Coordinates of C-alpha atoms in Angstrom, one line a residue:
M1 CA 14.9 9.9 -22.6
G2 CA 17.0 12.7 -22.7
C3 CA 18.4 13.1 -18.8
A4 CA 21.4 11.5 -19.0
G5 CA 23.9 13.3 -17.0
T6 CA 21.5 15.2 -15.0
A7 CA 20.5 14.6 -11.4
S8 CA 17.1 14.9 -10.7
E9 CA 13.4 15.6 -12.4
F10 CA 13.9 19.6 -11.6
D11 CA 17.6 19.1 -13.6
C12 CA 16.5 17.4 -16.5
V13 CA 13.5 19.9 -17.5
S14 CA 15.7 23.1 -16.5
A15 CA 18.3 21.1 -19.2
M16 CA 15.9 20.4 -22.0
G17 CA 13.3 22.7 -21.8
Q18 CA 9.8 22.8 -20.8
A19 CA 8.3 21.5 -24.2
A20 CA 11.0 19.1 -24.8
A21 CA 11.0 17.7 -21.4
N22 CA 7.1 17.2 -21.1
A23 CA 7.6 15.0 -24.8
A24 CA 10.3 13.0 -23.2
F25 CA 8.4 12.2 -20.1
Q26 CA 5.1 11.5 -21.8
G27 CA 6.5 9.1 -24.1
H28 CA 8.5 7.6 -21.2
W29 CA 5.5 7.1 -18.8
S30 CA 3.2 5.6 -21.3
S31 CA 5.7 2.9 -22.3
W32 CA 7.6 2.1 -18.9
V33 CA 4.5 1.2 -16.5
T34 CA 2.1 -0.8 -18.9
R35 CA -1.7 -2.5 -18.2
A36 CA 0.5 -6.0 -18.8
D37 CA 3.0 -4.8 -16.0
L38 CA 0.1 -4.5 -13.5
A39 CA -1.2 -7.8 -14.4
Q40 CA 1.7 -9.5 -14.4
M41 CA 2.0 -8.2 -10.7
K42 CA -1.7 -10.0 -9.7
A43 CA 0.0 -13.4 -11.7
Y44 CA 2.9 -13.6 -9.3
G45 CA 0.2 -13.0 -5.9
L46 CA 0.7 -9.3 -5.2
N47 CA -2.1 -7.7 -4.2
T48 CA -1.0 -4.1 -3.4
V49 CA 1.0 -1.4 -5.5
R50 CA 2.1 1.9 -3.7
I51 CA 2.8 4.9 -6.4
P52 CA 5.1 7.6 -5.1
V53 CA 4.5 10.9 -6.6
G54 CA 5.4 14.3 -6.5
Y55 CA 3.3 17.4 -5.4
W56 CA 4.5 18.7 -9.2
L57 CA 1.7 16.5 -10.2
R58 CA -1.0 18.8 -9.2
E59 CA 0.5 21.7 -11.7
D60 CA -1.6 25.0 -10.2
I61 CA 0.6 24.8 -7.0
V62 CA 4.2 24.8 -8.9
Y63 CA 6.0 27.9 -9.2
T64 CA 6.4 27.5 -12.9
D65 CA 9.4 30.6 -12.6
S66 CA 11.4 29.0 -10.3
E67 CA 10.2 25.3 -10.0
H68 CA 10.9 23.4 -13.3
F69 CA 9.0 19.5 -13.6
P70 CA 7.6 17.5 -16.2
Q71 CA 3.9 18.3 -16.9
G72 CA 1.2 15.8 -18.0
G73 CA 1.5 13.2 -15.3
L74 CA -1.9 13.0 -14.2
A75 CA -3.3 11.3 -17.0
Y76 CA -0.4 8.6 -16.7
F77 CA -1.0 8.1 -12.7
K78 CA -5.2 7.7 -13.4
N79 CA -3.9 4.9 -15.9
I80 CA -1.9 3.0 -13.5
C81 CA -4.7 3.6 -10.7
E82 CA -7.3 2.5 -13.1
W83 CA -5.1 -0.8 -14.3
A84 CA -4.5 -2.0 -10.6
Q85 CA -8.2 -1.2 -10.2
D86 CA -9.2 -3.8 -13.1
E87 CA -6.6 -6.0 -11.8
G88 CA -7.6 -5.9 -8.0
L89 CA -5.1 -4.4 -6.5
Y90 CA -5.1 -2.0 -3.5
I91 CA -3.4 1.3 -4.0
I92 CA -1.5 3.7 -1.6
V93 CA -0.5 6.8 -3.2
D94 CA 2.6 8.4 -1.2
L95 CA 3.7 12.3 -1.2
H96 CA 7.0 11.3 -2.3
G97 CA 8.4 14.5 -3.6
A98 CA 7.3 17.3 -1.2
P99 CA 7.4 21.3 -1.7
G100 CA 11.2 22.6 -1.4
A101 CA 12.2 18.7 -0.9
Q102 CA 12.0 17.5 2.7
V103 CA 15.5 15.9 2.6
A104 CA 18.7 17.6 0.8
M105 CA 20.5 16.1 -2.0
N106 CA 18.3 13.1 -2.9
A107 CA 16.7 12.9 -6.4
F108 CA 13.6 11.0 -4.9
T109 CA 12.0 14.4 -3.7
G110 CA 12.3 15.5 -7.5
Q111 CA 15.0 17.6 -7.0
Y112 CA 18.8 17.5 -5.8
A113 CA 18.3 20.6 -3.5
P114 CA 21.2 21.6 -1.1
T115 CA 19.0 21.9 2.2
P116 CA 15.7 20.5 3.1
D117 CA 13.0 23.8 2.8
F118 CA 9.8 21.9 3.4
Y119 CA 9.8 22.6 6.9
V120 CA 8.4 26.2 6.8
D121 CA 4.5 27.1 6.8
Y122 CA 4.4 28.0 3.4
Q123 CA 5.4 24.9 2.0
F124 CA 3.3 23.1 4.1
E125 CA 0.5 24.8 3.0
R126 CA 1.2 23.9 -0.7
A127 CA 1.5 20.4 0.5
L128 CA -1.9 20.5 2.5
N129 CA -3.3 21.7 -1.0
F130 CA -2.0 19.0 -2.8
L131 CA -3.6 16.2 -0.1
E132 CA -6.9 17.7 -0.2
W133 CA -6.7 17.9 -4.0
M134 CA -5.6 14.2 -3.9
T135 CA -8.6 13.0 -1.2
E136 CA -11.3 15.1 -3.8
L137 CA -9.7 13.0 -6.5
I138 CA -9.8 9.6 -4.8
H139 CA -13.5 9.8 -4.0
T140 CA -14.8 11.3 -6.7
N141 CA -12.7 10.0 -9.9
S142 CA -14.0 6.3 -10.9
S143 CA -10.2 5.4 -11.7
L144 CA -9.0 5.8 -8.1
Q145 CA -11.7 4.3 -6.5
N146 CA -8.8 1.0 -5.4
V147 CA -6.8 4.0 -3.7
G148 CA -7.5 3.3 -0.2
M149 CA -4.3 5.1 1.8
L150 CA -2.5 8.5 1.5
E151 CA 1.0 8.9 2.8
L152 CA 1.6 12.5 4.2
V153 CA 5.2 12.5 3.1
N154 CA 8.2 10.4 2.3
E155 CA 11.2 9.6 4.5
P156 CA 11.7 13.1 6.4
V157 CA 14.8 14.2 8.0
Q158 CA 16.0 11.7 10.4
D159 CA 16.1 14.0 13.0
P160 CA 13.2 14.8 15.9
S161 CA 14.6 17.9 16.4
K162 CA 14.8 19.7 13.0
V163 CA 11.3 18.6 11.9
G164 CA 9.1 19.5 15.3
S165 CA 7.1 21.2 13.2
M166 CA 6.1 18.4 10.6
R167 CA 5.3 16.3 13.8
S168 CA 3.1 19.5 15.7
S169 CA 1.7 21.4 12.7
Y170 CA 1.5 19.6 9.1
Y171 CA 0.7 15.9 10.3
P172 CA -2.3 17.0 12.6
T173 CA -3.3 19.9 9.6
A174 CA -3.1 17.5 6.9
I175 CA -5.3 14.8 8.9
A176 CA -8.0 17.5 9.6
R177 CA -7.7 19.0 6.4
I178 CA -8.2 15.6 4.5
R179 CA -11.1 14.6 7.1
A180 CA -12.6 18.0 6.3
V181 CA -12.7 17.4 2.4
E182 CA -14.2 13.9 3.4
D183 CA -17.1 15.8 5.4
S184 CA -17.5 17.9 2.7
L185 CA -17.9 15.3 0.7
G186 CA -20.4 13.5 2.9
I187 CA -17.8 10.3 2.9
S188 CA -19.1 7.9 6.0
D189 CA -16.5 6.5 8.6
A190 CA -16.4 3.1 6.8
R191 CA -15.1 5.0 3.3
R192 CA -12.8 7.4 4.9
I193 CA -9.1 6.7 3.6
H194 CA -6.1 5.6 5.6
V195 CA -3.7 8.4 6.6
Q196 CA -0.2 6.9 6.6
L197 CA 3.0 8.2 8.5
M198 CA 6.6 7.3 9.1
N199 CA 7.0 5.3 12.0
S200 CA 9.5 6.3 14.9
L201 CA 11.9 3.8 14.1
W202 CA 12.5 6.1 10.8
G203 CA 13.9 8.7 13.0
S204 CA 11.8 11.4 12.4
G205 CA 10.1 11.1 16.2
D206 CA 7.0 10.0 17.2
P207 CA 4.3 10.5 14.7
A208 CA 1.4 10.6 16.9
E209 CA 2.9 12.9 19.8
Y210 CA 1.0 15.4 18.6
L211 CA -2.1 13.8 17.0
S212 CA -5.7 14.0 18.6
D213 CA -7.5 12.1 15.6
T214 CA -6.0 8.7 15.1
F215 CA -8.8 7.5 13.5
G216 CA -7.4 5.2 10.2
I217 CA -3.8 5.9 11.3
T218 CA -1.2 3.5 9.7
L219 CA 2.5 3.5 10.2
D220 CA 4.8 3.3 7.4
D221 CA 8.4 1.4 8.0
H222 CA 11.6 1.3 5.5
R223 CA 13.8 -1.4 6.0
Y224 CA 17.1 -1.4 4.5
L225 CA 19.7 -3.1 6.2
K226 CA 22.4 -1.9 3.8
W227 CA 22.3 1.4 5.5
T228 CA 22.7 0.3 9.0
D229 CA 25.5 -0.7 11.1
T230 CA 24.3 -4.7 11.0
E231 CA 27.6 -6.6 10.5
V232 CA 27.9 -6.9 6.9
S233 CA 28.0 -10.9 6.9
R234 CA 25.2 -13.0 5.2
E235 CA 24.7 -14.8 8.5
A236 CA 24.0 -11.7 10.0
Y237 CA 21.6 -10.4 7.6
I238 CA 19.7 -13.4 7.8
A239 CA 19.4 -13.7 11.3
T240 CA 18.4 -9.9 11.7
S241 CA 15.9 -10.2 9.1
C242 CA 14.5 -13.3 11.1
S243 CA 14.2 -11.5 14.2
D244 CA 13.4 -8.1 13.0
N245 CA 10.5 -6.5 15.0
R246 CA 9.1 -3.6 13.1
G247 CA 5.8 -2.9 15.0
G248 CA 4.7 0.0 16.6
E249 CA 1.4 1.8 18.2
F250 CA -0.2 2.1 15.3
Q251 CA -0.8 -0.8 12.5
T252 CA 2.3 -0.9 10.9
I253 CA 3.3 -1.7 6.9
V254 CA 7.1 -2.3 6.1
G255 CA 6.6 -0.1 3.0
E256 CA 10.0 -0.1 1.4
F257 CA 12.4 -2.7 1.5
S258 CA 14.8 -4.5 -0.8
L259 CA 17.5 -7.1 -1.4
S260 CA 20.6 -4.5 -1.7
V261 CA 23.5 -4.5 0.4
P262 CA 26.3 -1.8 1.4
D263 CA 28.2 -0.3 -2.2
S264 CA 31.3 -1.2 -0.4
V265 CA 30.6 -5.2 -1.0
Q266 CA 27.6 -5.3 -3.3
W267 CA 30.0 -6.4 -6.5
T268 CA 32.4 -8.7 -4.5
D269 CA 32.5 -12.4 -5.0
S270 CA 30.3 -13.4 -1.5
W271 CA 27.7 -10.6 -2.5
E272 CA 27.4 -10.1 -6.2
P273 CA 23.8 -11.3 -7.7
S274 CA 24.6 -13.6 -10.7
S275 CA 26.4 -16.5 -8.4
N276 CA 24.6 -15.7 -5.0
Q277 CA 20.8 -16.3 -6.0
A278 CA 20.4 -18.9 -3.5
F279 CA 21.7 -16.4 -0.4
Y280 CA 19.5 -13.6 -1.8
S281 CA 16.1 -16.0 -2.0
N282 CA 16.8 -16.9 1.8
W283 CA 17.1 -13.1 2.8
F284 CA 13.9 -12.2 0.7
A285 CA 11.9 -15.2 2.9
A286 CA 13.7 -14.2 6.1
Q287 CA 12.4 -10.5 5.6
L288 CA 8.9 -11.7 4.5
Y289 CA 9.1 -13.9 7.9
A290 CA 9.6 -10.5 9.8
Y291 CA 7.4 -8.0 8.0
E292 CA 4.3 -10.1 7.7
A293 CA 4.5 -10.1 11.3
Q294 CA 2.8 -6.8 10.6
K295 CA 0.2 -6.1 8.4
G296 CA 2.4 -6.8 5.0
W297 CA 5.2 -5.4 3.1
I298 CA 5.8 -3.5 -0.2
F299 CA 9.1 -4.2 -2.2
W300 CA 10.9 -1.8 -3.7
S301 CA 10.6 -2.0 -6.5
W302 CA 8.7 -3.6 -9.4
K303 CA 11.7 -2.9 -12.0
T304 CA 14.3 -0.5 -12.8
E305 CA 17.1 0.4 -15.6
L306 CA 19.5 -0.8 -13.2
G307 CA 20.4 -4.4 -14.3
D308 CA 20.4 -5.6 -10.8
Y309 CA 17.3 -7.8 -9.4
R310 CA 18.1 -6.5 -5.9
W311 CA 16.1 -3.3 -6.7
S312 CA 13.6 -5.2 -8.9
Y313 CA 11.1 -7.5 -8.1
K314 CA 10.1 -8.5 -11.6
D315 CA 13.8 -9.4 -12.7
A316 CA 14.1 -11.2 -8.8
V317 CA 11.2 -13.3 -10.2
D318 CA 13.1 -13.6 -13.6
A319 CA 16.4 -14.9 -12.0
G320 CA 14.8 -17.5 -9.8
V321 CA 15.6 -15.3 -6.7
I322 CA 11.6 -14.9 -5.7
P323 CA 9.2 -17.4 -6.6
A324 CA 6.5 -16.7 -9.3
D325 CA 4.3 -18.3 -6.7
L326 CA 4.6 -16.8 -3.2
A327 CA 3.0 -19.4 -1.5
A328 CA 6.4 -21.0 -2.7
V329 CA 8.5 -19.0 -0.6
D330 CA 10.5 -21.0 2.1
T331 CA 10.1 -19.4 5.7
S332 CA 12.4 -22.4 7.1
I333 CA 15.4 -20.5 6.9
C334 CA 14.2 -18.7 10.0
G335 CA 13.5 -21.8 11.7
T336 CA 10.1 -22.2 10.9
A337 CA 8.9 -25.9 9.8
S338 CA 6.4 -24.3 6.9
S339 CA 7.1 -22.9 3.5
G340 CA 5.2 -19.9 2.1
P341 CA 4.9 -16.6 3.4
V342 CA 3.2 -16.0 7.0
T343 CA 0.2 -14.6 5.2
S344 CA 0.1 -16.8 1.7
P345 CA -1.8 -15.1 -1.3
S346 CA -4.2 -17.6 -1.2
E347 CA -5.2 -17.2 2.0
V348 CA -5.5 -13.2 1.1
R349 CA -7.8 -14.3 -1.9
V350 CA -9.8 -17.0 -0.2
P351 CA -8.4 -18.0 3.5
T352 CA -8.1 -21.5 4.4
L353 CA -10.5 -21.5 7.7
G354 CA -9.2 -24.8 8.9
T355 CA -11.5 -27.4 11.1
S356 CA -14.1 -25.5 13.1
A357 CA -17.0 -26.7 15.3
S358 CA -20.4 -26.2 14.9
S359 CA -21.9 -23.0 17.1
T360 CA -24.8 -23.2 19.6
E361 CA -26.3 -20.1 17.6
N362 CA -29.5 -20.9 16.6
P363 CA -29.3 -21.2 12.5
T364 CA -32.7 -19.8 11.9
E365 CA -30.8 -16.6 12.4
T366 CA -28.3 -17.3 9.3
F367 CA -29.6 -16.1 5.9
T368 CA -28.1 -17.8 3.3
M369 CA -28.4 -16.8 -0.7
P370 CA -25.9 -19.0 -3.7
I371 CA -24.2 -16.8 -5.9
P372 CA -24.9 -16.9 -9.1
T373 CA -21.9 -18.1 -11.2
S374 CA -22.5 -15.1 -13.8
V375 CA -21.9 -13.1 -10.6
T376 CA -18.7 -11.6 -11.4
K377 CA -18.6 -8.3 -9.1
F378 CA -21.4 -7.9 -7.1
A379 CA -25.5 -8.4 -7.0
T380 CA -28.1 -7.3 -4.2
Y381 CA -30.4 -9.3 -2.7
S382 CA -33.7 -8.3 -0.5
T383 CA -33.7 -10.3 2.6
D384 CA -37.1 -11.0 1.9
T385 CA -35.9 -13.1 -0.8
L386 CA -33.7 -15.1 1.0
P387 CA -34.2 -18.3 1.4
S388 CA -34.6 -20.6 5.2
S389 CA -30.7 -21.1 6.4
T390 CA -28.9 -23.7 4.5
L391 CA -25.7 -23.7 6.4
P392 CA -25.0 -23.7 9.9
I393 CA -23.7 -20.7 11.9
T394 CA -19.9 -22.0 12.5
K395 CA -17.5 -20.1 15.0
I396 CA -13.8 -20.6 13.6
A397 CA -11.6 -19.6 16.6
E398 CA -12.0 -16.0 17.2
T399 CA -11.6 -14.7 13.4
V400 CA -13.2 -15.1 10.3
F401 CA -11.9 -14.4 6.8
V402 CA -14.7 -13.5 4.1
E403 CA -14.0 -12.1 0.8
S404 CA -17.5 -11.2 0.3
V405 CA -19.5 -8.3 1.6
V406 CA -22.6 -6.8 3.4
T407 CA -24.9 -4.1 3.0
Q408 CA -25.0 -1.6 0.3
P409 CA -25.7 2.1 1.5
G410 CA -25.6 3.5 -2.0
A411 CA -26.0 2.9 -5.4
D412 CA -22.3 3.2 -6.1
S413 CA -20.4 1.6 -3.3
T414 CA -20.3 -1.9 -1.5
L415 CA -19.5 -2.6 1.6
L416 CA -16.9 -5.5 2.0
L417 CA -15.8 -7.5 4.9
A418 CA -12.5 -7.9 6.8
P419 CA -12.2 -9.3 10.3
Q420 CA -10.1 -7.9 13.2
S421 CA -10.4 -10.7 16.4
S422 CA -13.8 -11.6 17.1
T423 CA -15.7 -8.1 15.3
F424 CA -16.5 -7.5 12.1
F425 CA -15.0 -4.6 10.0
V426 CA -16.4 -3.4 6.8
S427 CA -15.6 -0.9 4.2
E428 CA -16.5 0.5 1.0
P429 CA -14.1 -0.9 -1.9
V430 CA -10.9 -0.2 0.2
R431 CA -11.4 2.2 2.3
T432 CA -11.5 2.2 6.2
L433 CA -11.6 -0.3 9.2
A434 CA -14.8 1.4 11.0
S435 CA -16.7 -1.5 13.2
Y436 CA -19.9 -2.3 12.0
S437 CA -21.3 -4.8 15.0
S438 CA -24.6 -3.1 14.9
V439 CA -24.8 -4.3 11.1
L440 CA -23.3 -7.8 11.8
S441 CA -22.8 -10.4 14.6
A442 CA -19.4 -10.6 16.3
T443 CA -19.8 -14.2 16.2
A444 CA -18.1 -15.6 13.1
T445 CA -19.8 -17.3 10.1
S446 CA -18.8 -20.2 7.9
V447 CA -18.5 -19.4 4.5
S448 CA -18.1 -21.7 1.5
T449 CA -17.3 -20.7 -2.2
N450 CA -20.0 -19.1 -4.0
T451 CA -21.9 -18.7 -0.9
L452 CA -22.2 -16.2 1.6
S453 CA -23.6 -16.7 5.0
V454 CA -24.1 -14.0 7.8
R455 CA -26.3 -13.3 10.9
Q456 CA -28.2 -10.2 11.9
T457 CA -29.3 -8.9 8.7
P458 CA -29.8 -5.2 7.2
S459 CA -32.7 -4.6 4.8
T460 CA -30.4 -5.6 1.5
Y461 CA -27.3 -7.5 0.9
S462 CA -25.0 -6.9 -1.6
F463 CA -22.9 -10.4 -2.7
A464 CA -19.4 -10.8 -3.9
K465 CA -18.2 -13.9 -5.4
T466 CA -15.8 -15.6 -3.2
S467 CA -13.5 -17.6 -5.4
N468 CA -9.9 -17.1 -6.1
D469 CA -10.0 -14.6 -9.3
S470 CA -12.3 -12.3 -7.6
P471 CA -10.8 -8.6 -6.7
L472 CA -9.1 -7.8 -3.6
T473 CA -11.3 -4.6 -3.1
H474 CA -11.6 -4.3 0.4
M475 CA -9.6 -3.4 3.6
Q476 CA -8.6 -7.0 4.4
H477 CA -5.1 -5.8 2.4
I478 CA -4.7 -4.2 5.7
F479 CA -4.1 -7.4 7.2
A480 CA -2.0 -9.1 4.1
M481 CA -0.4 -6.7 2.3
L482 CA 1.8 -8.3 -0.5
G483 CA 3.1 -5.7 -2.5
I484 CA 5.2 -3.6 -4.6
V485 CA 6.3 -0.1 -5.7
V486 CA 5.4 1.3 -9.2
Y487 CA 8.0 3.8 -9.3
L488 CA 6.9 6.0 -12.6
L489 CA 10.6 6.7 -13.4

C-alpha cells in the first residue's frame, strides 16, 4: 500500500502526503478485514472482537500541522462494528494509540516517537475528549450497539514511577467523564459500558490506586512468554502456561497473547512453525486452560501479513494448530481429564445445565411462555397473557445460565440475563453487570430451548430465542470471552 520502509502510520503518511495516504489506507481498510472475516470468526466459535484504534480516529483533535495520520477511518470502524454486531459478537474498543505516544519507539502507538509524551495534562485532555466522543458514539450510533467495553489506554510505560499521573489523574478523570457522558444521555446503570485498564501485572502500578468509582471496571492482562525470563524450552512454556494465574482484584480478561517465541530461537529446528505444529497446538491449549480461569481471552491477532501462524489465529486454524471447533481443544496437556476449553463455545451459547433437583418453590410463581420459532431476536409479551406455569422451578447449584432476557425498559433496548453465583445480573445489549435482584428472584430457574421460565415478574417481558445460533448480545461474555483482535492494519 506504499508504506514499505516506514516505521509507523505517522511516517507513512508523512512520506506519501495526506491525500495519497488517505487513498492508500482507505483501499487497505476496505479489503483487509471484510464481513466474511467476521462470519468466519463466529464459525470458529469466537464470540468477541477487540478493535485497537488510535486517537486520530477523531480527526478534530489531531494537530494536522504536525501530526500526520490517515483520515477517513471512522466509516470503516463503523463497518467492522456493524458486521460484528450482525454476527452477534461482543466488541471491545481499545485506545491503542494515545496522543503523544504512551511508549517510545513502538509502531503500535501510530508513531515511532523517541519519547513517550502522553503523560502530561494537555495530552490527557485530548485522550479524554476522545473517550467522551467514543462513549457518545457507543450509546447513540446503531452500528456500535455491541460495544460493551472501552479501554482507557493500551500498554503504558512499564515503570510505576514514570506514570503516576496516569494513575492519579488520567484514570479517575477518564472514568468520571465517561460516566458524565452516560448521565447526560440518561443511560441507566444497566446500560453503562465497562471501562478497562491494564492490570498490575503489566508493570505500570496498581490501576485502581486512586479510583473512587470502580463500577464496571475490568482489567486487561497481556501475556507474552517470549518477552519474559521464562526458561526457553518447550517443557517450560507448557508448564508455565498451565499454572499461569493472571487474576487480580477485579475481573480480568487476558486481552493479548500469541504463540510467538523469542526472536533468538523462533526459526531454529525446535521452534520453527512448519515442523512443530504439535507443540504449538499443545501450548495454545495450555494457555486457554489458564486464561479461561479468568474471564476469557483475546488472541493477537486475527490475521497478519507475516506468513507466521504464531501471530495469526486464522492462519493457525488453516495450519491445524488451532481447531476450527474450539470444543475440540484438548487441555489434557495440563493434567486435566477433559478436552475442550474451560468454557467451550457451546456452553457460551446454550450452556449445559446438568442434573438438577426440583426446588420446593411454589411453581405457580413461575410464568412460562414458549417462544415462537419465528422469533429470531426478541418479542415482548405482557404478563397478563402468560399461561399458567408449565415448567417447575429448578435450582441448578448456585448458578443458572440463561441466553435469554427480561424486561424491556424502552422501545430500543432489551435487557439480557447473565449469572454470577446465585444472583442474577442483567444488561441492555452488551452493557454492564448491574444487579436486578428486585426484578428477578435470586433463585435459579429452569430453561429449555425456545422456552424461558422466570420468577417474580415485572409488567412485561422481552423474550429472546435460546438456540445455538442466537446472538451473544449480553454480558455473559464477561464470563466467557473467546476472542480475537481485529487489527485494521
